[in-house]
CSV table of C-alpha atoms and ligand atoms in Angstrom, one decimal:
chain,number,residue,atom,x,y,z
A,6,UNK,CA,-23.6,-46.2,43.5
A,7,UNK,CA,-21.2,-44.8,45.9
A,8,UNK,CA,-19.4,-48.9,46.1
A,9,UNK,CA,-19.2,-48.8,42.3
A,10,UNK,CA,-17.5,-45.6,42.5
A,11,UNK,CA,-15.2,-46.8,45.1
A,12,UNK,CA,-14.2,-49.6,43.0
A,13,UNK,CA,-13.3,-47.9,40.3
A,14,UNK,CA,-11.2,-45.4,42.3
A,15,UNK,CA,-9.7,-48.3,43.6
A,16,UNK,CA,-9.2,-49.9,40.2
A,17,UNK,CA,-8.0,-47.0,38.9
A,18,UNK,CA,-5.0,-46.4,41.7
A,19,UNK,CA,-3.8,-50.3,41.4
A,20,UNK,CA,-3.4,-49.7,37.5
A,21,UNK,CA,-1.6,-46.5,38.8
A,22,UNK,CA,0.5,-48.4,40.9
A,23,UNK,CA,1.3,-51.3,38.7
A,24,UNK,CA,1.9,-49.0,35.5
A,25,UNK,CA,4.4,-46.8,37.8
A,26,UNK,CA,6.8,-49.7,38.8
A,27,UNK,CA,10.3,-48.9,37.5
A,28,UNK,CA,12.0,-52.4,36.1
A,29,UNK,CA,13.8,-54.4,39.0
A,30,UNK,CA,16.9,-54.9,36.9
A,31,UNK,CA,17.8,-51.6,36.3
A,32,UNK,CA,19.8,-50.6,39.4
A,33,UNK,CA,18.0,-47.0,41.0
A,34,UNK,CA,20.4,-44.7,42.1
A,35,UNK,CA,21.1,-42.0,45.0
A,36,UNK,CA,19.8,-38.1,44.0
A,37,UNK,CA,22.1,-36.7,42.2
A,38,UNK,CA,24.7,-39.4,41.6
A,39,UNK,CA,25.8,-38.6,37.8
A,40,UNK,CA,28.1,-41.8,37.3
A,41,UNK,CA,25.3,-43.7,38.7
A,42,UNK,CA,22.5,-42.0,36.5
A,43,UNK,CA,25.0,-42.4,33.7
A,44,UNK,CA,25.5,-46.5,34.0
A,45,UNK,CA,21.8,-46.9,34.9
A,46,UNK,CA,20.3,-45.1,31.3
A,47,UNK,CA,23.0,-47.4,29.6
A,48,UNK,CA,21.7,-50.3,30.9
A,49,UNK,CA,18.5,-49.3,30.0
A,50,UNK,CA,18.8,-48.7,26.6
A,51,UNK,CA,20.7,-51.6,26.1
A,52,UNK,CA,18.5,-54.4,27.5
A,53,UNK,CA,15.1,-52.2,26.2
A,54,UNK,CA,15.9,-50.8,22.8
A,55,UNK,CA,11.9,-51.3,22.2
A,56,UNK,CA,11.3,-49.3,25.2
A,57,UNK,CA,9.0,-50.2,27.9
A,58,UNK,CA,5.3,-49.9,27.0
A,59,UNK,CA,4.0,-50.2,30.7
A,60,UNK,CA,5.7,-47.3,31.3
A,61,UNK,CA,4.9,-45.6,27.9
A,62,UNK,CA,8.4,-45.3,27.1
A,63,UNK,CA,8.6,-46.0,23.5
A,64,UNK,CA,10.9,-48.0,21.0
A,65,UNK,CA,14.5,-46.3,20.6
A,66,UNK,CA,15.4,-48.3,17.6
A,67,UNK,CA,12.3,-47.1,15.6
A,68,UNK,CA,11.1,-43.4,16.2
A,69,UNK,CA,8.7,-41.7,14.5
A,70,UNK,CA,9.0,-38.6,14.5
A,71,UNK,CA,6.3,-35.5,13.1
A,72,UNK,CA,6.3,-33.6,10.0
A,73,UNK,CA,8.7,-31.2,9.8
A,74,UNK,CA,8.8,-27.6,7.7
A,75,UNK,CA,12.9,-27.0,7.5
A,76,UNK,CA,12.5,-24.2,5.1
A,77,UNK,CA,9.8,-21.7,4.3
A,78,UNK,CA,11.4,-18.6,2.6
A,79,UNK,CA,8.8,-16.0,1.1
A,80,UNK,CA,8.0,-17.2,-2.2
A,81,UNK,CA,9.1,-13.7,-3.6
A,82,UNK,CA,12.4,-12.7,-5.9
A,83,UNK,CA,14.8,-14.8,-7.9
A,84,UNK,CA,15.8,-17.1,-5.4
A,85,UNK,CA,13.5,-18.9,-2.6
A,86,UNK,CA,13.3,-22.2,-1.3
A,87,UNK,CA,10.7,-24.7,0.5
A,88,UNK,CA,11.4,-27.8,2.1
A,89,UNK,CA,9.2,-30.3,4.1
A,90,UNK,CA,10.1,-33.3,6.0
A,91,UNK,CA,6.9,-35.6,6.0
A,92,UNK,CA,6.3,-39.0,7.4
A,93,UNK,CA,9.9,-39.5,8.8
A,94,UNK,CA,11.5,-42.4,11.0
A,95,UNK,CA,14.3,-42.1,13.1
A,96,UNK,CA,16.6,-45.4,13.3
A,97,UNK,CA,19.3,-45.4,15.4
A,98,UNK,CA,18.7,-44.2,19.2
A,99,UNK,CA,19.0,-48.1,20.8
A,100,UNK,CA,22.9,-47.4,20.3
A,101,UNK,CA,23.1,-44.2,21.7
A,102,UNK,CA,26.0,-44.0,24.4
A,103,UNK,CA,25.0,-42.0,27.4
A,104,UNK,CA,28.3,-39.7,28.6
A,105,UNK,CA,27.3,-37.5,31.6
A,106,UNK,CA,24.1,-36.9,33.5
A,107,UNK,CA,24.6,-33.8,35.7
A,108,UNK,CA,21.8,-32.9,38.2
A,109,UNK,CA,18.7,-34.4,39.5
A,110,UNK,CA,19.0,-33.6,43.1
A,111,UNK,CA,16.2,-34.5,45.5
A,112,UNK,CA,15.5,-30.9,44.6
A,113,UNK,CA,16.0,-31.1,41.0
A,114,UNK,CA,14.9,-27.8,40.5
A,115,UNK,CA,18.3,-26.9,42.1
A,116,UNK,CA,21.1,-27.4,40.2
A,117,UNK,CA,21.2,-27.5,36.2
A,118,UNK,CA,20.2,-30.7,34.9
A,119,UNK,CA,22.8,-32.5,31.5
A,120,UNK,CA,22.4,-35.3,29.8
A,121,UNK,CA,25.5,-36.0,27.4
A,122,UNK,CA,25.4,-38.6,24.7
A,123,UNK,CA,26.8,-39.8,21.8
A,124,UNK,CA,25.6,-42.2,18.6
A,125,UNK,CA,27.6,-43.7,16.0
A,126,UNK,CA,25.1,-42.7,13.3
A,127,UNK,CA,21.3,-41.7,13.3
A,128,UNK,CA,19.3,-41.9,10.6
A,129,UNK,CA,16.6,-39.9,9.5
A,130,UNK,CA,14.1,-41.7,6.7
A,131,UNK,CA,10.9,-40.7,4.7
A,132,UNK,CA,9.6,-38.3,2.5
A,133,UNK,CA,10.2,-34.6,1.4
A,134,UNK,CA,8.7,-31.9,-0.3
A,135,UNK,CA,10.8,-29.5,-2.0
A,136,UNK,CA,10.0,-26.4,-4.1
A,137,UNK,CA,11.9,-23.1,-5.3
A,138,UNK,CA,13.8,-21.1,-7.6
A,139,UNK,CA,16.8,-20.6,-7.9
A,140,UNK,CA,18.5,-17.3,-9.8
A,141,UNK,CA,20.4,-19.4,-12.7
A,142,UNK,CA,18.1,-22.2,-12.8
A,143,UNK,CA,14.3,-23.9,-13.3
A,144,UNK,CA,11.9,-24.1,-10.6
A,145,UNK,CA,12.3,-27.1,-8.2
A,146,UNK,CA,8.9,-28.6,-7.5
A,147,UNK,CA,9.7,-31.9,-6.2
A,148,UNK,CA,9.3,-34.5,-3.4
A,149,UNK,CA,10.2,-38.2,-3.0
A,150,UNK,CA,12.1,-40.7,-0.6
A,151,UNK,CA,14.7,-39.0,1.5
A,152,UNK,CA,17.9,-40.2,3.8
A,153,UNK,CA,20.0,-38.5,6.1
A,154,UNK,CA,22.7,-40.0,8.2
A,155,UNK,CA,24.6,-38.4,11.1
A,156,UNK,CA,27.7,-39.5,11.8
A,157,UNK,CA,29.2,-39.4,15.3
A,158,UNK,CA,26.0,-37.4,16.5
A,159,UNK,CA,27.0,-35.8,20.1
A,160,UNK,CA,24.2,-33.9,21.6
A,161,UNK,CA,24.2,-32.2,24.9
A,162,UNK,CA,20.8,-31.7,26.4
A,163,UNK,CA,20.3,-28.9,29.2
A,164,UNK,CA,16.9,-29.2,31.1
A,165,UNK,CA,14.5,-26.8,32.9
A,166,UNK,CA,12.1,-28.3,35.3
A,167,UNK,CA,9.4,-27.9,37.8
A,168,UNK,CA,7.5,-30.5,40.2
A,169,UNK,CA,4.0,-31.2,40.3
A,170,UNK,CA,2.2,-33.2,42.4
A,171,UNK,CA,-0.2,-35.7,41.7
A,172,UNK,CA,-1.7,-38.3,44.5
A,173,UNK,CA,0.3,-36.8,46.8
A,174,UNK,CA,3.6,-37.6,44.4
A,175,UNK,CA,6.3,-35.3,43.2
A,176,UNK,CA,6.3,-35.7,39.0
A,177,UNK,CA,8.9,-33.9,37.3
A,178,UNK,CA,7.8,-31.6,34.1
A,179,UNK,CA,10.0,-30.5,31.5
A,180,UNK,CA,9.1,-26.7,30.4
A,181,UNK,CA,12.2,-25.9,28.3
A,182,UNK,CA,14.8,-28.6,26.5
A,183,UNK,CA,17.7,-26.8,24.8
A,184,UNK,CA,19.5,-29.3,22.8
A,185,UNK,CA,23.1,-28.8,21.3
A,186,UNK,CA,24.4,-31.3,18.7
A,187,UNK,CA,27.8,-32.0,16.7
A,188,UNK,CA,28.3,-34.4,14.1
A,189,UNK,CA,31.4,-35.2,11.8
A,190,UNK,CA,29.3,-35.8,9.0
A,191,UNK,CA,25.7,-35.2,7.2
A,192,UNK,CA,25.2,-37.8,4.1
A,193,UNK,CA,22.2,-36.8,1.9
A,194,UNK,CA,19.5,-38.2,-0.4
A,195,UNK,CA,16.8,-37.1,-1.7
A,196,UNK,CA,15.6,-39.3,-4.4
A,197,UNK,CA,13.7,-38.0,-7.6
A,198,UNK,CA,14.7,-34.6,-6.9
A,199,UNK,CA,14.5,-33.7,-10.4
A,200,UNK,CA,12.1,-35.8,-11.9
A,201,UNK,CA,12.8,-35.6,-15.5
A,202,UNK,CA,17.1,-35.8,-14.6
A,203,UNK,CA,18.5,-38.4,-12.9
A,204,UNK,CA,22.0,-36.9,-13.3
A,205,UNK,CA,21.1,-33.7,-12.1
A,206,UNK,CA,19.6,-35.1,-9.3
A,207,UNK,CA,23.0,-36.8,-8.2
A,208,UNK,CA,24.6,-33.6,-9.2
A,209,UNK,CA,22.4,-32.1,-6.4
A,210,UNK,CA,22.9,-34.4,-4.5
A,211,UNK,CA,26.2,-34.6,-4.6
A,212,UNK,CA,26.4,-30.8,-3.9
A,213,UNK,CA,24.9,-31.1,-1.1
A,214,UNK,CA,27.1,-33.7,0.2
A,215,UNK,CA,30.2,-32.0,-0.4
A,216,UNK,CA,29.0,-28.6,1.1
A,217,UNK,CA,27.3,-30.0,4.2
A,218,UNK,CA,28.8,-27.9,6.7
A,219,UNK,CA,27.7,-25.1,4.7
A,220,UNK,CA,24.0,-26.4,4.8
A,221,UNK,CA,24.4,-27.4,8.5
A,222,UNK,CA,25.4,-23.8,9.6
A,223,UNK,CA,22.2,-22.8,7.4
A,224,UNK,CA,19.6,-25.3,8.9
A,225,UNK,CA,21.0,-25.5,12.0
A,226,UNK,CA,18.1,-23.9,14.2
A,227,UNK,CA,15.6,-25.5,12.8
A,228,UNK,CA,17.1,-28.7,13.1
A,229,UNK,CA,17.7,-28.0,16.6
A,230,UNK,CA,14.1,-27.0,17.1
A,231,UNK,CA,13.5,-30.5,15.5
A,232,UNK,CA,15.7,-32.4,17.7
A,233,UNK,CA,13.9,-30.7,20.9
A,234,UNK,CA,10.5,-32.3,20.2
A,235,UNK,CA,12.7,-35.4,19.5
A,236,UNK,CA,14.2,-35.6,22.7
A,237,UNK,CA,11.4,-34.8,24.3
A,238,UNK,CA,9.1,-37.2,22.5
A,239,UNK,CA,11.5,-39.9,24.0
A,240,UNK,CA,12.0,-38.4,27.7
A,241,UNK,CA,8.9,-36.7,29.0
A,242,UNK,CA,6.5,-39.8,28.9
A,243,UNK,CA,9.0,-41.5,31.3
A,244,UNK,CA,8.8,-38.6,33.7
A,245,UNK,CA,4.7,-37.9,33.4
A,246,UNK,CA,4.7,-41.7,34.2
A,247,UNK,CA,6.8,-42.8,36.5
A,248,UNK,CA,6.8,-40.2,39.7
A,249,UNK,CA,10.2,-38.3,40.4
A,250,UNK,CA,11.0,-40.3,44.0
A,251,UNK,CA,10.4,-43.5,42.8
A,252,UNK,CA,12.9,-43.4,40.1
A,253,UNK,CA,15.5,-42.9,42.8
A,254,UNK,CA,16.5,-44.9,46.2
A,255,UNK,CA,14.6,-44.3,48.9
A,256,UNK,CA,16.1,-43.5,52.3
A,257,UNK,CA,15.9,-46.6,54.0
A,258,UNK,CA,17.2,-48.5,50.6
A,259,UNK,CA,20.4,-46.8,51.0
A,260,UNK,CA,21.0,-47.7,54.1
A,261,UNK,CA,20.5,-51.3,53.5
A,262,UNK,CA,22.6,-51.2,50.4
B,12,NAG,C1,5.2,-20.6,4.9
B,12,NAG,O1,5.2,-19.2,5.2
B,12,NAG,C2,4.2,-18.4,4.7
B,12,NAG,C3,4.4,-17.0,5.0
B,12,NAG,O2,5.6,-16.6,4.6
B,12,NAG,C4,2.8,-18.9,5.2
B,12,NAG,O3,1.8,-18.2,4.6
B,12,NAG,C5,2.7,-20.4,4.9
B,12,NAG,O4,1.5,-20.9,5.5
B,12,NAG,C6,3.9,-21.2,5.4
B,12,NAG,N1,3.7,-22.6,4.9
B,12,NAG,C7,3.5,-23.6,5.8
B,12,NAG,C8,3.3,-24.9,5.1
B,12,NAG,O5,3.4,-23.4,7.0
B,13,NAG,C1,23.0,-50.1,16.0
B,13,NAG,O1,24.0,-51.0,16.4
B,13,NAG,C2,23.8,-52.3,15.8
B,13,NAG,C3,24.9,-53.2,16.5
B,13,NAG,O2,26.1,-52.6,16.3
B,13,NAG,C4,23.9,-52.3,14.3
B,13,NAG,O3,23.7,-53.6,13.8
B,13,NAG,C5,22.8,-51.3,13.8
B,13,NAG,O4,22.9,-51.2,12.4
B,13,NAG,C6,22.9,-50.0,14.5
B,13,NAG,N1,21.8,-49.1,14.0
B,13,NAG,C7,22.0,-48.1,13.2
B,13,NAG,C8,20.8,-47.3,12.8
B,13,NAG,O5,23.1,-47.7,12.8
């Protein structure tokens, strides 16, 4: 019994091995070197816009991402509003533009740790649900197809971290991801969103779309708190995967470089 054991211990750290192998043509870099960080996620996200599934880093192009509850007011007075994201895809990632990376020291508990990016436009698609009242008008009960487009999405991402070890290995865990995000523009549409009106519901729409920075100021936290499992659904497989040393040069790599 003890052998059988042994071989699957044995199994089980060669498939740990061979699933941890970072890809030879993406360059590593020295702790800490930014500009080097910087050029290196490029390069990744433009010769892997499916992501790498030995690695468990998923697709950028296609992302799904989990139901969402935007708005929940109490369902009390004149005026109240409802609104559920549901089943919604994110297309648009593969082209994001990586700016800055500031941090990840050997100690990257250390020093803050940035990633700055930008992305032409990201689009959200799927379904909502959307109910309410509003004071001079019927109740909405509705839910369709939706869109959303971001135009010129910049988001800064500001990290907190700890190590753990595993085998022996240092593995970086994210505990807090604060996002920040500007846009130049939100486009809107929620199909059907008066069932019984199709002009109404481009009238809505249409409100929407000319008052978006009104709606953006409104929505932003939750949005934000959206964006952070997001992010995170893209970045912390990599790191629980892939242990923190080896995504960087080794000592004696340097010196032969
Ligand atoms: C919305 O908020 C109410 C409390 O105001 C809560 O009872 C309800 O479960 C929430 N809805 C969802 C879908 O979470
Ligand atoms: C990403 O960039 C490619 C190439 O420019 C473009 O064809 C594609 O539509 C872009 N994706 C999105 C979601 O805009």
């Amino acid at each position: 019994m003890h052998y059988i054991a042994y071989l699957l211990v044995s199994l089980q750290l060669y498939a740990g091995v061979y699933c941890q192998s970072f890809p030879a043509d993406l360059k590593k870099c020295k702790y800490g070197d930014g500009p080097c960080l910087t050029a290196t996620a490029n390069d990744l996200l433009k010769k892997y816009p499916k992501g790498i599934p030995e690695l468990n880093i998923k697709p950028f192009d296609v992302l799904p991402v989990r139901d969402w509850l935007l708005v929940n007011d109490s369902q009390v007075g004149g005026a109240w509003y409802f609104f559920e994201l549901l089943n919604q895809i994110n297309y648009g990632f593969e082209n994001t533009t990586i700016t800055e990376i500031r941090g990840f020291d050997r100690d990257p508990t250390a020093t803050k740790i940035e990633i700055h990016g930008k992305i032409p436009r990201l689009i959200y698609k799927g379904d909502y649900l959307a109910k309410g009242r509003m004071l001079w008008f019927v109740d909405i009960n509705s839910h369709g197809t939706s869109e959303s487009d971001f135009l010129n999405f910049q988001f800064d991402i500001t990290l907190k971290v700890r190590l753990e070890y595993r085998n022996n290995k240092r593995y970086l865990k994210i505990y807090e991801l604060v996002p920040n995000i500007r846009l130049d523009r939100w486009i809107m549409w929620l199909d059907n969103f008066f069932p019984d009106n199709f002009d109404l519901t481009i009238a809505i729409n249409n409100l929407f779309n000319r008052n978006w920075v009104e709606f953006w100021n409104e929505l932003e936290p939750g949005i934000l708190r959206l964006f952070e499992t997001v992010f995170r659904s893209m970045i912390d497989d990599l790191f629980d995967n892939v242990a923190y040393d080896d995504l960087f040069l080794a000592e004696s790599q340097i010196e032969s470089a």
